[in-house]
PDB file of C-alpha atoms in Angstrom:
ATOM      1  CA  UNK A 318     167.005 -96.374 101.732  1.00 74.00           C
ATOM      2  CA  UNK A 319     165.419 -97.080  98.365  1.00 90.00           C
ATOM      3  CA  UNK A 320     167.369 -98.735  95.533  1.00 92.00           C
ATOM      4  CA  UNK A 321     168.654 -95.479  94.041  1.00 94.00           C
ATOM      5  CA  UNK A 322     169.818 -94.159  97.409  1.00 94.00           C
ATOM      6  CA  UNK A 323     171.689 -97.414  98.046  1.00 95.00           C
ATOM      7  CA  UNK A 324     173.251 -97.305  94.598  1.00 96.00           C
ATOM      8  CA  UNK A 325     174.439 -93.737  95.154  1.00 97.00           C
ATOM      9  CA  UNK A 326     175.825 -94.594  98.604  1.00 96.00           C
ATOM     10  CA  UNK A 327     177.786 -97.662  97.515  1.00 97.00           C
ATOM     11  CA  UNK A 328     179.009 -96.064  94.294  1.00 97.00           C
ATOM     12  CA  UNK A 329     180.445 -93.262  96.412  1.00 97.00           C
ATOM     13  CA  UNK A 330     182.421 -95.911  98.320  1.00 97.00           C
ATOM     14  CA  UNK A 331     183.684 -97.280  94.990  1.00 97.00           C
ATOM     15  CA  UNK A 332     184.765 -93.750  94.050  1.00 97.00           C
ATOM     16  CA  UNK A 333     186.749 -93.512  97.301  1.00 96.00           C
ATOM     17  CA  UNK A 334     188.539 -96.716  96.268  1.00 95.00           C
ATOM     18  CA  UNK A 335     189.258 -95.182  92.855  1.00 96.00           C
ATOM     19  CA  UNK A 336     190.831 -92.164  94.557  1.00 94.00           C
ATOM     20  CA  UNK A 337     193.218 -94.515  96.388  1.00 92.00           C
ATOM     21  CA  UNK A 338     194.338 -95.838  93.017  1.00 91.00           C
ATOM     22  CA  UNK A 339     194.917 -92.297  91.754  1.00 89.00           C
ATOM     23  CA  UNK A 340     197.064 -91.548  94.820  1.00 86.00           C
ATOM     24  CA  UNK A 341     199.324 -94.430  93.780  1.00 85.00           C
ATOM     25  CA  UNK A 342     199.568 -93.209  90.203  1.00 84.00           C
ATOM     26  CA  UNK A 343     197.177 -95.917  89.024  1.00 90.00           C
ATOM     27  CA  UNK A 344     194.238 -95.423  86.659  1.00 94.00           C
ATOM     28  CA  UNK A 345     191.466 -94.488  89.141  1.00 96.00           C
ATOM     29  CA  UNK A 346     189.035 -97.391  89.126  1.00 97.00           C
ATOM     30  CA  UNK A 347     187.399 -98.686  92.294  1.00 97.00           C
ATOM     31  CA  UNK A 348     185.043-101.572  93.026  1.00 98.00           C
ATOM     32  CA  UNK A 349     182.793-102.593  95.921  1.00 97.00           C
ATOM     33  CA  UNK A 350     180.848-105.825  96.451  1.00 98.00           C
ATOM     34  CA  UNK A 351     177.812-105.665  98.734  1.00 98.00           C
ATOM     35  CA  UNK A 352     175.968-108.579 100.357  1.00 97.00           C
ATOM     36  CA  UNK A 353     172.789-107.809 102.286  1.00 94.00           C
ATOM     37  CA  UNK A 354     173.826-104.146 102.629  1.00 94.00           C
ATOM     38  CA  UNK A 355     177.290-105.077 103.945  1.00 96.00           C
ATOM     39  CA  UNK A 356     180.516-104.438 102.037  1.00 97.00           C
ATOM     40  CA  UNK A 357     182.315-107.777 101.707  1.00 97.00           C
ATOM     41  CA  UNK A 358     184.877-106.742  99.109  1.00 96.00           C
ATOM     42  CA  UNK A 359     186.542-103.438  98.224  1.00 96.00           C
ATOM     43  CA  UNK A 360     189.510-102.822  95.969  1.00 96.00           C
ATOM     44  CA  UNK A 361     191.102-100.483  93.475  1.00 96.00           C
ATOM     45  CA  UNK A 362     193.242-100.855  90.400  1.00 94.00           C
ATOM     46  CA  UNK A 363     196.856-101.911  91.187  1.00 91.00           C
ATOM     47  CA  UNK A 364     198.103-103.090  87.798  1.00 90.00           C
ATOM     48  CA  UNK A 365     201.101-100.748  87.607  1.00 86.00           C
ATOM     49  CA  UNK A 366     202.063-101.039  91.266  1.00 83.00           C
ATOM     50  CA  UNK A 367     201.954-104.839  91.231  1.00 84.00           C
ATOM     51  CA  UNK A 368     203.030-105.213  87.574  1.00 85.00           C
ATOM     52  CA  UNK A 369     200.328-107.867  87.390  1.00 89.00           C
ATOM     53  CA  UNK A 370     197.785-107.742  84.561  1.00 92.00           C
ATOM     54  CA  UNK A 371     194.978-109.299  86.619  1.00 94.00           C
ATOM     55  CA  UNK A 372     194.989-106.861  89.546  1.00 94.00           C
ATOM     56  CA  UNK A 373     191.936-104.982  88.304  1.00 96.00           C
ATOM     57  CA  UNK A 374     189.623-103.575  90.973  1.00 96.00           C
ATOM     58  CA  UNK A 375     186.738-105.938  90.163  1.00 97.00           C
ATOM     59  CA  UNK A 376     188.872-109.089  90.286  1.00 97.00           C
ATOM     60  CA  UNK A 377     190.410-108.242  93.640  1.00 96.00           C
ATOM     61  CA  UNK A 378     187.026-107.276  95.098  1.00 97.00           C
ATOM     62  CA  UNK A 379     185.589-110.607  93.881  1.00 97.00           C
ATOM     63  CA  UNK A 380     188.468-112.475  95.501  1.00 96.00           C
ATOM     64  CA  UNK A 381     187.907-110.708  98.805  1.00 96.00           C
ATOM     65  CA  UNK A 382     184.169-111.378  98.684  1.00 97.00           C
ATOM     66  CA  UNK A 383     184.662-115.089  97.956  1.00 96.00           C
ATOM     67  CA  UNK A 384     187.078-115.337 100.898  1.00 95.00           C
ATOM     68  CA  UNK A 385     184.609-113.480 103.108  1.00 95.00           C
ATOM     69  CA  UNK A 386     181.622-115.764 102.480  1.00 95.00           C
ATOM     70  CA  UNK A 387     183.623-118.932 101.830  1.00 95.00           C
ATOM     71  CA  UNK A 388     182.167-119.625  98.394  1.00 97.00           C
ATOM     72  CA  UNK A 389     182.918-118.898  94.748  1.00 97.00           C
ATOM     73  CA  UNK A 390     179.220-118.251  94.173  1.00 97.00           C
ATOM     74  CA  UNK A 391     178.504-114.606  94.945  1.00 97.00           C
ATOM     75  CA  UNK A 392     174.740-114.951  94.757  1.00 95.00           C
ATOM     76  CA  UNK A 393     172.648-112.159  96.314  1.00 95.00           C
ATOM     77  CA  UNK A 394     175.499-109.695  95.877  1.00 97.00           C
ATOM     78  CA  UNK A 395     175.824-106.445  93.965  1.00 98.00           C
ATOM     79  CA  UNK A 396     179.069-105.265  92.373  1.00 98.00           C
ATOM     80  CA  UNK A 397     179.607-101.511  92.124  1.00 98.00           C
ATOM     81  CA  UNK A 398     182.433-100.288  89.915  1.00 98.00           C
ATOM     82  CA  UNK A 399     183.333 -96.808  88.719  1.00 98.00           C
ATOM     83  CA  UNK A 400     184.119 -97.830  85.126  1.00 98.00           C
ATOM     84  CA  UNK A 401     182.380-100.266  82.803  1.00 97.00           C
ATOM     85  CA  UNK A 402     184.086-103.676  83.213  1.00 98.00           C
ATOM     86  CA  UNK A 403     186.560-104.952  80.619  1.00 97.00           C
ATOM     87  CA  UNK A 404     186.225-108.446  79.042  1.00 97.00           C
ATOM     88  CA  UNK A 405     188.420-110.062  81.705  1.00 97.00           C
ATOM     89  CA  UNK A 406     186.398-108.611  84.573  1.00 97.00           C
ATOM     90  CA  UNK A 407     183.071-109.277  82.848  1.00 97.00           C
ATOM     91  CA  UNK A 408     184.099-112.920  82.540  1.00 97.00           C
ATOM     92  CA  UNK A 409     184.960-113.102  86.238  1.00 97.00           C
ATOM     93  CA  UNK A 410     181.615-111.523  87.111  1.00 98.00           C
ATOM     94  CA  UNK A 411     179.799-114.229  85.139  1.00 97.00           C
ATOM     95  CA  UNK A 412     181.923-116.994  86.622  1.00 97.00           C
ATOM     96  CA  UNK A 413     181.269-115.809  90.181  1.00 97.00           C
ATOM     97  CA  UNK A 414     177.511-115.588  89.553  1.00 97.00           C
ATOM     98  CA  UNK A 415     177.153-111.945  90.604  1.00 98.00           C
ATOM     99  CA  UNK A 416     173.462-111.210  89.911  1.00 98.00           C
ATOM    100  CA  UNK A 417     173.649-107.422  89.602  1.00 98.00           C
ATOM    101  CA  UNK A 418     176.307-104.969  88.397  1.00 98.00           C
ATOM    102  CA  UNK A 419     176.164-101.199  88.824  1.00 98.00           C
ATOM    103  CA  UNK A 420     178.757 -99.080  87.063  1.00 98.00           C
ATOM    104  CA  UNK A 421     179.457 -95.397  86.663  1.00 97.00           C
ATOM    105  CA  UNK A 422     181.151 -94.288  83.434  1.00 96.00           C
ATOM    106  CA  UNK A 423     181.173 -96.108  80.113  1.00 96.00           C
ATOM    107  CA  UNK A 424     184.463 -97.300  78.604  1.00 96.00           C
ATOM    108  CA  UNK A 425     184.342 -96.858  74.836  1.00 93.00           C
ATOM    109  CA  UNK A 426     187.714 -98.587  74.341  1.00 93.00           C
ATOM    110  CA  UNK A 427     187.402-101.699  76.508  1.00 95.00           C
ATOM    111  CA  UNK A 428     183.914-101.813  78.058  1.00 96.00           C
ATOM    112  CA  UNK A 429     182.229-105.164  77.520  1.00 97.00           C
ATOM    113  CA  UNK A 430     178.942-104.617  79.321  1.00 97.00           C
ATOM    114  CA  UNK A 431     177.369-102.086  76.953  1.00 96.00           C
ATOM    115  CA  UNK A 432     180.001-100.287  74.848  1.00 96.00           C
ATOM    116  CA  UNK A 433     181.755-102.963  72.769  1.00 96.00           C
ATOM    117  CA  UNK A 434     179.927-106.152  73.743  1.00 96.00           C
ATOM    118  CA  UNK A 435     177.058-107.160  76.014  1.00 96.00           C
ATOM    119  CA  UNK A 436     178.772-110.038  77.805  1.00 97.00           C
ATOM    120  CA  UNK A 437     176.682-109.804  80.957  1.00 97.00           C
ATOM    121  CA  UNK A 438     173.412-110.103  79.016  1.00 95.00           C
ATOM    122  CA  UNK A 439     174.318-112.747  76.458  1.00 95.00           C
ATOM    123  CA  UNK A 440     171.736-115.540  76.683  1.00 94.00           C
ATOM    124  CA  UNK A 441     174.256-118.029  75.282  1.00 95.00           C
ATOM    125  CA  UNK A 442     176.038-118.038  78.650  1.00 95.00           C
ATOM    126  CA  UNK A 443     174.635-119.985  81.596  1.00 93.00           C
ATOM    127  CA  UNK A 444     174.416-116.797  83.685  1.00 95.00           C
ATOM    128  CA  UNK A 445     173.225-113.259  83.022  1.00 96.00           C
ATOM    129  CA  UNK A 446     173.408-110.107  85.175  1.00 97.00           C
ATOM    130  CA  UNK A 447     171.066-107.262  85.806  1.00 97.00           C
ATOM    131  CA  UNK A 448     172.975-104.126  84.814  1.00 97.00           C
ATOM    132  CA  UNK A 449     172.496-100.538  85.979  1.00 97.00           C
ATOM    133  CA  UNK A 450     174.695 -97.935  84.320  1.00 96.00           C
ATOM    134  CA  UNK A 451     175.348 -94.243  84.838  1.00 96.00           C
ATOM    135  CA  UNK A 452     175.309 -94.024  88.650  1.00 97.00           C
ATOM    136  CA  UNK A 453     177.479 -90.993  89.489  1.00 97.00           C
ATOM    137  CA  UNK A 454     178.804 -91.287  85.937  1.00 96.00           C
ATOM    138  CA  UNK A 455     179.942 -87.657  85.795  1.00 96.00           C
ATOM    139  CA  UNK A 456     182.019 -87.963  88.975  1.00 96.00           C
ATOM    140  CA  UNK A 457     183.490 -91.306  87.898  1.00 96.00           C
ATOM    141  CA  UNK A 458     184.332 -89.915  84.480  1.00 95.00           C
ATOM    142  CA  UNK A 459     185.843 -86.750  85.940  1.00 95.00           C
ATOM    143  CA  UNK A 460     188.251 -88.819  88.037  1.00 94.00           C
ATOM    144  CA  UNK A 461     189.530 -90.466  84.884  1.00 94.00           C
ATOM    145  CA  UNK A 462     189.670 -87.200  82.927  1.00 93.00           C
ATOM    146  CA  UNK A 463     191.627 -85.498  85.716  1.00 91.00           C
ATOM    147  CA  UNK A 464     194.015 -88.439  86.010  1.00 90.00           C
ATOM    148  CA  UNK A 465     194.865 -88.609  82.319  1.00 89.00           C
ATOM    149  CA  UNK A 466     194.969 -84.811  82.070  1.00 88.00           C
ATOM    150  CA  UNK A 467     197.529 -84.657  84.870  1.00 83.00           C
ATOM    151  CA  UNK A 468     199.464 -87.520  83.312  1.00 80.00           C
ATOM    152  CA  UNK A 469     199.723 -85.618  80.039  1.00 80.00           C
ATOM    153  CA  UNK A 470     200.898 -82.509  81.909  1.00 76.00           C
ATOM    154  CA  UNK A 471     203.575 -84.506  83.753  1.00 70.00           C
ATOM    155  CA  UNK A 472     204.841 -86.028  80.516  1.00 67.00           C
ATOM    156  CA  UNK A 473     204.887 -82.616  78.879  1.00 65.00           C
ATOM    157  CA  UNK A 474     206.798 -81.150  81.827  1.00 57.00           C
ATOM    158  CA  UNK A 475     209.277 -84.041  81.718  1.00 53.00           C
ATOM    159  CA  UNK A 476     209.876 -83.507  78.007  1.00 54.00           C
ATOM    160  CA  UNK A 477     210.342 -79.773  78.608  1.00 51.00           C
ATOM    161  CA  UNK A 478     212.885 -80.437  81.358  1.00 48.00           C
ATOM    162  CA  UNK A 479     214.804 -83.324  79.885  1.00 46.00           C
ATOM    163  CA  UNK A 480     214.066 -82.939  76.189  1.00 45.00           C
ATOM    164  CA  UNK A 481     212.652 -86.466  76.053  1.00 45.00           C
ATOM    165  CA  UNK A 482     209.955 -88.617  77.643  1.00 50.00           C
ATOM    166  CA  UNK A 483     212.196 -90.304  80.197  1.00 56.00           C
ATOM    167  CA  UNK A 484     215.766 -91.440  80.682  1.00 66.00           C
ATOM    168  CA  UNK A 485     216.405 -95.009  79.423  1.00 76.00           C
ATOM    169  CA  UNK A 486     217.578 -97.194  82.283  1.00 77.00           C
ATOM    170  CA  UNK A 487     221.067 -97.818  80.870  1.00 83.00           C
ATOM    171  CA  UNK A 488     221.687 -94.070  80.557  1.00 84.00           C
ATOM    172  CA  UNK A 489     220.177 -93.370  83.960  1.00 84.00           C
ATOM    173  CA  UNK A 490     222.426 -96.011  85.516  1.00 88.00           C
ATOM    174  CA  UNK A 491     225.519 -94.530  83.878  1.00 90.00           C
ATOM    175  CA  UNK A 492     224.603 -90.942  84.779  1.00 89.00           C
ATOM    176  CA  UNK A 493     223.703 -91.632  88.407  1.00 89.00           C
ATOM    177  CA  UNK A 494     226.649 -93.927  89.151  1.00 92.00           C
ATOM    178  CA  UNK A 495     229.071 -91.375  87.666  1.00 93.00           C
ATOM    179  CA  UNK A 496     228.424 -89.116  90.693  1.00 93.00           C
ATOM    180  CA  UNK A 497     229.687 -91.712  93.186  1.00 94.00           C
ATOM    181  CA  UNK A 498     232.822 -90.932  95.164  1.00 93.00           C
ATOM    182  CA  UNK A 499     235.875 -92.928  94.116  1.00 93.00           C
ATOM    183  CA  UNK A 500     235.854 -95.502  96.979  1.00 93.00           C
ATOM    184  CA  UNK A 501     232.273 -96.477  96.037  1.00 94.00           C
ATOM    185  CA  UNK A 502     232.762 -96.609  92.260  1.00 93.00           C
ATOM    186  CA  UNK A 503     231.946-100.168  91.174  1.00 92.00           C
ATOM    187  CA  UNK A 504     230.657-101.099  94.628  1.00 94.00           C
ATOM    188  CA  UNK A 505     227.332 -99.254  94.504  1.00 93.00           C
ATOM    189  CA  UNK A 506     225.122-100.177  91.561  1.00 92.00           C
ATOM    190  CA  UNK A 507     221.726 -99.140  90.268  1.00 90.00           C
ATOM    191  CA  UNK A 508     220.031-102.326  89.133  1.00 86.00           C
ATOM    192  CA  UNK A 509     216.794-103.028  87.267  1.00 80.00           C
ATOM    193  CA  UNK A 510     214.752-105.770  88.898  1.00 61.00           C
ATOM    194  CA  UNK A 511     212.016-105.917  86.261  1.00 48.00           C
ATOM    195  CA  UNK A 512     213.052-103.721  83.358  1.00 40.00           C
ATOM    196  CA  UNK A 513     210.828-103.846  80.251  1.00 42.00           C
ATOM    197  CA  UNK A 514     211.074-100.701  78.120  1.00 38.00           C
ATOM    198  CA  UNK A 515     213.302 -97.669  78.226  1.00 37.00           C
ATOM    199  CA  UNK A 516     210.262 -95.381  78.394  1.00 38.00           C
ATOM    200  CA  UNK A 517     208.759 -97.158  81.416  1.00 40.00           C
ATOM    201  CA  UNK A 518     208.865 -94.593  84.233  1.00 41.00           C
ATOM    202  CA  UNK A 519     208.069 -97.315  86.750  1.00 44.00           C
ATOM    203  CA  UNK A 520     210.945 -99.648  86.072  1.00 51.00           C
ATOM    204  CA  UNK A 521     211.655-101.700  89.187  1.00 70.00           C
ATOM    205  CA  UNK A 522     215.066-100.499  90.321  1.00 80.00           C
ATOM    206  CA  UNK A 523     217.216-101.037  93.375  1.00 83.00           C
ATOM    207  CA  UNK A 524     220.526 -99.862  94.808  1.00 88.00           C
ATOM    208  CA  UNK A 525     223.080-102.415  95.907  1.00 91.00           C
ATOM    209  CA  UNK A 526     226.362-102.206  97.817  1.00 92.00           C
ATOM    210  CA  UNK A 527     228.721-105.053  96.935  1.00 92.00           C
ATOM    211  CA  UNK A 528     225.691-106.803  95.307  1.00 88.00           C
ATOM    212  CA  UNK A 529     223.651-106.615  98.557  1.00 88.00           C
ATOM    213  CA  UNK A 530     220.480-104.518  98.812  1.00 85.00           C
ATOM    214  CA  UNK A 531     221.110-101.209 100.552  1.00 86.00           C
ATOM    215  CA  UNK A 532     217.568-100.611 101.770  1.00 80.00           C
ATOM    216  CA  UNK A 533     216.465-102.357 104.945  1.00 77.00           C
ATOM    217  CA  UNK A 534     212.839-102.969 105.935  1.00 71.00           C
ATOM    218  CA  UNK A 535     213.016 -99.865 108.137  1.00 74.00           C
ATOM    219  CA  UNK A 536     214.311 -97.818 105.189  1.00 75.00           C
ATOM    220  CA  UNK A 537     211.436 -98.949 102.957  1.00 72.00           C
ATOM    221  CA  UNK A 538     208.952 -98.072 105.674  1.00 69.00           C
ATOM    222  CA  UNK A 539     210.519 -94.621 106.077  1.00 73.00           C
ATOM    223  CA  UNK A 540     210.369 -93.930 102.326  1.00 74.00           C
ATOM    224  CA  UNK A 541     206.704 -94.837 102.099  1.00 66.00           C
ATOM    225  CA  UNK A 542     205.807 -92.930 105.267  1.00 69.00           C
ATOM    226  CA  UNK A 543     207.408 -89.855 103.703  1.00 68.00           C
ATOM    227  CA  UNK A 544     205.114 -90.237 100.693  1.00 65.00           C
ATOM    228  CA  UNK A 545     202.088 -90.834 102.979  1.00 58.00           C
ATOM    229  CA  UNK A 546     201.514 -94.380 101.770  1.00 50.00           C
ATOM    230  CA  UNK A 547     202.290 -96.494 104.840  1.00 47.00           C
ATOM    231  CA  UNK A 548     198.906 -96.184 106.572  1.00 49.00           C
ATOM    232  CA  UNK A 549     197.004 -96.698 103.334  1.00 50.00           C
ATOM    233  CA  UNK A 550     199.147 -99.723 102.459  1.00 47.00           C
ATOM    234  CA  UNK A 551     198.509-101.361 105.841  1.00 51.00           C
ATOM    235  CA  UNK A 552     194.751-100.796 105.522  1.00 52.00           C
ATOM    236  CA  UNK A 553     194.657-102.320 102.042  1.00 50.00           C
ATOM    237  CA  UNK A 554     196.599-105.414 103.038  1.00 47.00           C
ATOM    238  CA  UNK A 555     194.483-105.992 106.165  1.00 50.00           C
ATOM    239  CA  UNK A 556     191.425-106.225 103.913  1.00 49.00           C
ATOM    240  CA  UNK A 557     192.970-109.409 102.525  1.00 49.00           C
ATOM    241  CA  UNK A 558     192.531-110.991 105.988  1.00 55.00           C
ATOM    242  CA  UNK A 559     196.067-112.319 106.106  1.00 50.00           C
ATOM    243  CA  UNK A 560     197.705-113.920 109.121  1.00 63.00           C
ATOM    244  CA  UNK A 561     200.184-111.781 111.077  1.00 60.00           C
ATOM    245  CA  UNK A 562     203.107-113.531 109.366  1.00 67.00           C
ATOM    246  CA  UNK A 563     201.552-113.236 105.887  1.00 59.00           C
ATOM    247  CA  UNK A 564     200.694-109.587 106.541  1.00 54.00           C
ATOM    248  CA  UNK A 565     204.287-108.756 107.503  1.00 57.00           C
ATOM    249  CA  UNK A 566     205.614-110.510 104.380  1.00 62.00           C
ATOM    250  CA  UNK A 567     203.080-108.791 102.097  1.00 58.00           C
ATOM    251  CA  UNK A 568     203.776-105.383 103.643  1.00 58.00           C
ATOM    252  CA  UNK A 569     207.504-105.762 103.006  1.00 60.00           C
ATOM    253  CA  UNK A 570     206.917-106.820  99.390  1.00 65.00           C
ATOM    254  CA  UNK A 571     204.519-103.968  98.644  1.00 66.00           C
ATOM    255  CA  UNK A 572     206.746-101.437 100.419  1.00 66.00           C
ATOM    256  CA  UNK A 573     209.605-102.549  98.194  1.00 68.00           C
ATOM    257  CA  UNK A 574     207.566-102.149  95.005  1.00 71.00           C
ATOM    258  CA  UNK A 575     206.367 -98.651  95.881  1.00 71.00           C
ATOM    259  CA  UNK A 576     209.750 -97.514  97.215  1.00 73.00           C
ATOM    260  CA  UNK A 577     211.389 -98.766  94.000  1.00 76.00           C
ATOM    261  CA  UNK A 578     209.096 -96.555  91.948  1.00 74.00           C
ATOM    262  CA  UNK A 579     209.944 -93.509  94.070  1.00 77.00           C
ATOM    263  CA  UNK A 580     213.665 -94.323  93.829  1.00 83.00           C
ATOM    264  CA  UNK A 581     213.508 -94.417  90.026  1.00 82.00           C
ATOM    265  CA  UNK A 582     211.718 -91.063  89.860  1.00 80.00           C
ATOM    266  CA  UNK A 583     214.114 -89.459  92.353  1.00 85.00           C
ATOM    267  CA  UNK A 584     217.245 -90.635  90.557  1.00 87.00           C
ATOM    268  CA  UNK A 585     215.846 -89.531  87.197  1.00 85.00           C
ATOM    269  CA  UNK A 586     215.932 -85.976  88.596  1.00 86.00           C
ATOM    270  CA  UNK A 587     219.370 -86.325  90.188  1.00 89.00           C
ATOM    271  CA  UNK A 588     221.645 -85.597  87.190  1.00 89.00           C
ATOM    272  CA  UNK A 589     219.955 -82.193  86.723  1.00 87.00           C
ATOM    273  CA  UNK A 590     220.567 -81.023  90.320  1.00 90.00           C
ATOM    274  CA  UNK A 591     223.427 -79.079  91.821  1.00 92.00           C
ATOM    275  CA  UNK A 592     224.938 -80.742  94.891  1.00 92.00           C
ATOM    276  CA  UNK A 593     223.546 -77.932  97.071  1.00 91.00           C
ATOM    277  CA  UNK A 594     220.038 -78.560  95.758  1.00 91.00           C
ATOM    278  CA  UNK A 595     220.436 -82.312  96.162  1.00 91.00           C
ATOM    279  CA  UNK A 596     221.554 -82.045  99.806  1.00 91.00           C
ATOM    280  CA  UNK A 597     218.631 -79.759 100.679  1.00 90.00           C
ATOM    281  CA  UNK A 598     215.971 -81.505  98.563  1.00 89.00           C
ATOM    282  CA  UNK A 599     212.579 -82.254 100.115  1.00 85.00           C
ATOM    283  CA  UNK A 600     212.922 -85.800  98.768  1.00 86.00           C
ATOM    284  CA  UNK A 601     214.789 -88.008 101.297  1.00 88.00           C
ATOM    285  CA  UNK A 602     215.960 -90.332  98.518  1.00 89.00           C
ATOM    286  CA  UNK A 603     217.729 -87.477  96.739  1.00 92.00           C
ATOM    287  CA  UNK A 604     219.259 -86.179 100.005  1.00 92.00           C
ATOM    288  CA  UNK A 605     220.473 -89.682 100.842  1.00 92.00           C
ATOM    289  CA  UNK A 606     222.097 -90.346  97.473  1.00 93.00           C
ATOM    290  CA  UNK A 607     223.773 -86.927  97.629  1.00 94.00           C
ATOM    291  CA  UNK A 608     225.794 -88.186 100.621  1.00 94.00           C
ATOM    292  CA  UNK A 609     227.537 -90.621  98.267  1.00 95.00           C
ATOM    293  CA  UNK A 610     228.279 -87.893  95.700  1.00 95.00           C
ATOM    294  CA  UNK A 611     231.938 -87.179  94.870  1.00 93.00           C
ATOM    295  CA  UNK A 612     231.035 -83.464  94.923  1.00 93.00           C
ATOM    296  CA  UNK A 613     230.721 -83.806  98.709  1.00 93.00           C
ATOM    297  CA  UNK A 614     234.385 -83.874  99.749  1.00 90.00           C
ATOM    298  CA  UNK A 615     235.839 -85.610 102.809  1.00 88.00           C
ATOM    299  CA  UNK A 616     236.263 -82.294 104.643  1.00 87.00           C
ATOM    300  CA  UNK A 617     232.633 -81.365 104.094  1.00 89.00           C
ATOM    301  CA  UNK A 618     231.584 -84.841 105.176  1.00 87.00           C
ATOM    302  CA  UNK A 619     233.577 -84.553 108.425  1.00 87.00           C
ATOM    303  CA  UNK A 620     231.948 -81.192 109.182  1.00 87.00           C
ATOM    304  CA  UNK A 621     228.434 -82.580 108.742  1.00 88.00           C
ATOM    305  CA  UNK A 622     226.182 -83.502 111.631  1.00 89.00           C
ATOM    306  CA  UNK A 623     225.133 -87.143 111.628  1.00 90.00           C
ATOM    307  CA  UNK A 624     221.679 -87.267 109.955  1.00 88.00           C
ATOM    308  CA  UNK A 625     218.817 -88.106 112.279  1.00 82.00           C
ATOM    309  CA  UNK A 626     216.561 -89.942 109.854  1.00 79.00           C
ATOM    310  CA  UNK A 627     217.338 -93.644 109.430  1.00 79.00           C
ATOM    311  CA  UNK A 628     217.593 -93.594 105.645  1.00 83.00           C
ATOM    312  CA  UNK A 629     220.016 -90.660 105.385  1.00 88.00           C
ATOM    313  CA  UNK A 630     221.986 -91.969 108.361  1.00 89.00           C
ATOM    314  CA  UNK A 631     222.430 -95.300 106.570  1.00 88.00           C
ATOM    315  CA  UNK A 632     223.843 -93.623 103.441  1.00 92.00           C
ATOM    316  CA  UNK A 633     226.020 -91.333 105.583  1.00 93.00           C
ATOM    317  CA  UNK A 634     227.503 -94.366 107.344  1.00 92.00           C
ATOM    318  CA  UNK A 635     228.137 -96.112 103.995  1.00 93.00           C
ATOM    319  CA  UNK A 636     230.051 -93.078 102.743  1.00 93.00           C
ATOM    320  CA  UNK A 637     232.026 -92.605 105.975  1.00 92.00           C
ATOM    321  CA  UNK A 638     232.934 -96.312 105.988  1.00 92.00           C
ATOM    322  CA  UNK A 639     234.159 -96.113 102.400  1.00 91.00           C
ATOM    323  CA  UNK A 640     236.237 -92.992 103.122  1.00 90.00           C
ATOM    324  CA  UNK A 641     237.631 -94.347 106.395  1.00 89.00           C
ATOM    325  CA  UNK A 642     235.950 -91.617 108.426  1.00 85.00           C
ATOM    326  CA  UNK A 643     234.748 -92.475 111.934  1.00 75.00           C
ATOM    327  CA  UNK A 644     231.237 -91.044 112.175  1.00 59.00           C
TER     328      UNK A 644
END
């Protein structure tokens, strides 16, 4: 392959990484680092999922590449990224001595390679990069346009349904907990693990029973499998080349973060649902919480079949235990 063919091939791989970010609700940016025609680092934006400002695609790809070759100097490598790097990532590129950067779309608001500054070609630094821009720029830009277009539609739909951008956590907590049956009032709580702003749709929330977390590791796995994230999550974490013990710990942490996001979104819908709709919802989190609802009486609970799925079965058993019903 000539240089252009290689650039097109590896940029397509970066685009596939960006699509993974989009699937997680992240801004779709992907990065690939290539050494002698071999991919030694691949990552996508995870800033919202991790709630960590430095988990940009380029930084994580650089970290992987350094671990792969056992050196902080990434000489003879090429970094491919779908969006023009920001100042933080441009700085990391210089520090890691990447000799060539190829990017897709320009970033007029934060790009520091060509748009706002020319950090990678500033002779005052002790390192400069060869830069190639515009490789698959239209496709890279379309990913971003589609993402933000869909985000605007979702926000508009939320405002149309609820009359506001999102439910503040304190009101959500009050509304959701008000549905609990009497024996569980005060025992089950919706808690915010990392609550910042009332408009943050990704507030880290959890459900507790007598101050203990309700969700087990198996429950978290089930939630994320339902949303088709388990396989992708495992693949991403394995790229970090963790030990078996570290991998298991990281999987549990990431499962908890993603499941928390889905829990928040599910419970934000809950106050607007009838109990019939909640019990038959396609979302297992909504169906599970409905089993704790005071609108499900003891007689109806006794007539129910024991749920087969682990998550719903766990909530069913919590309710039966609180009501003194032998399931």
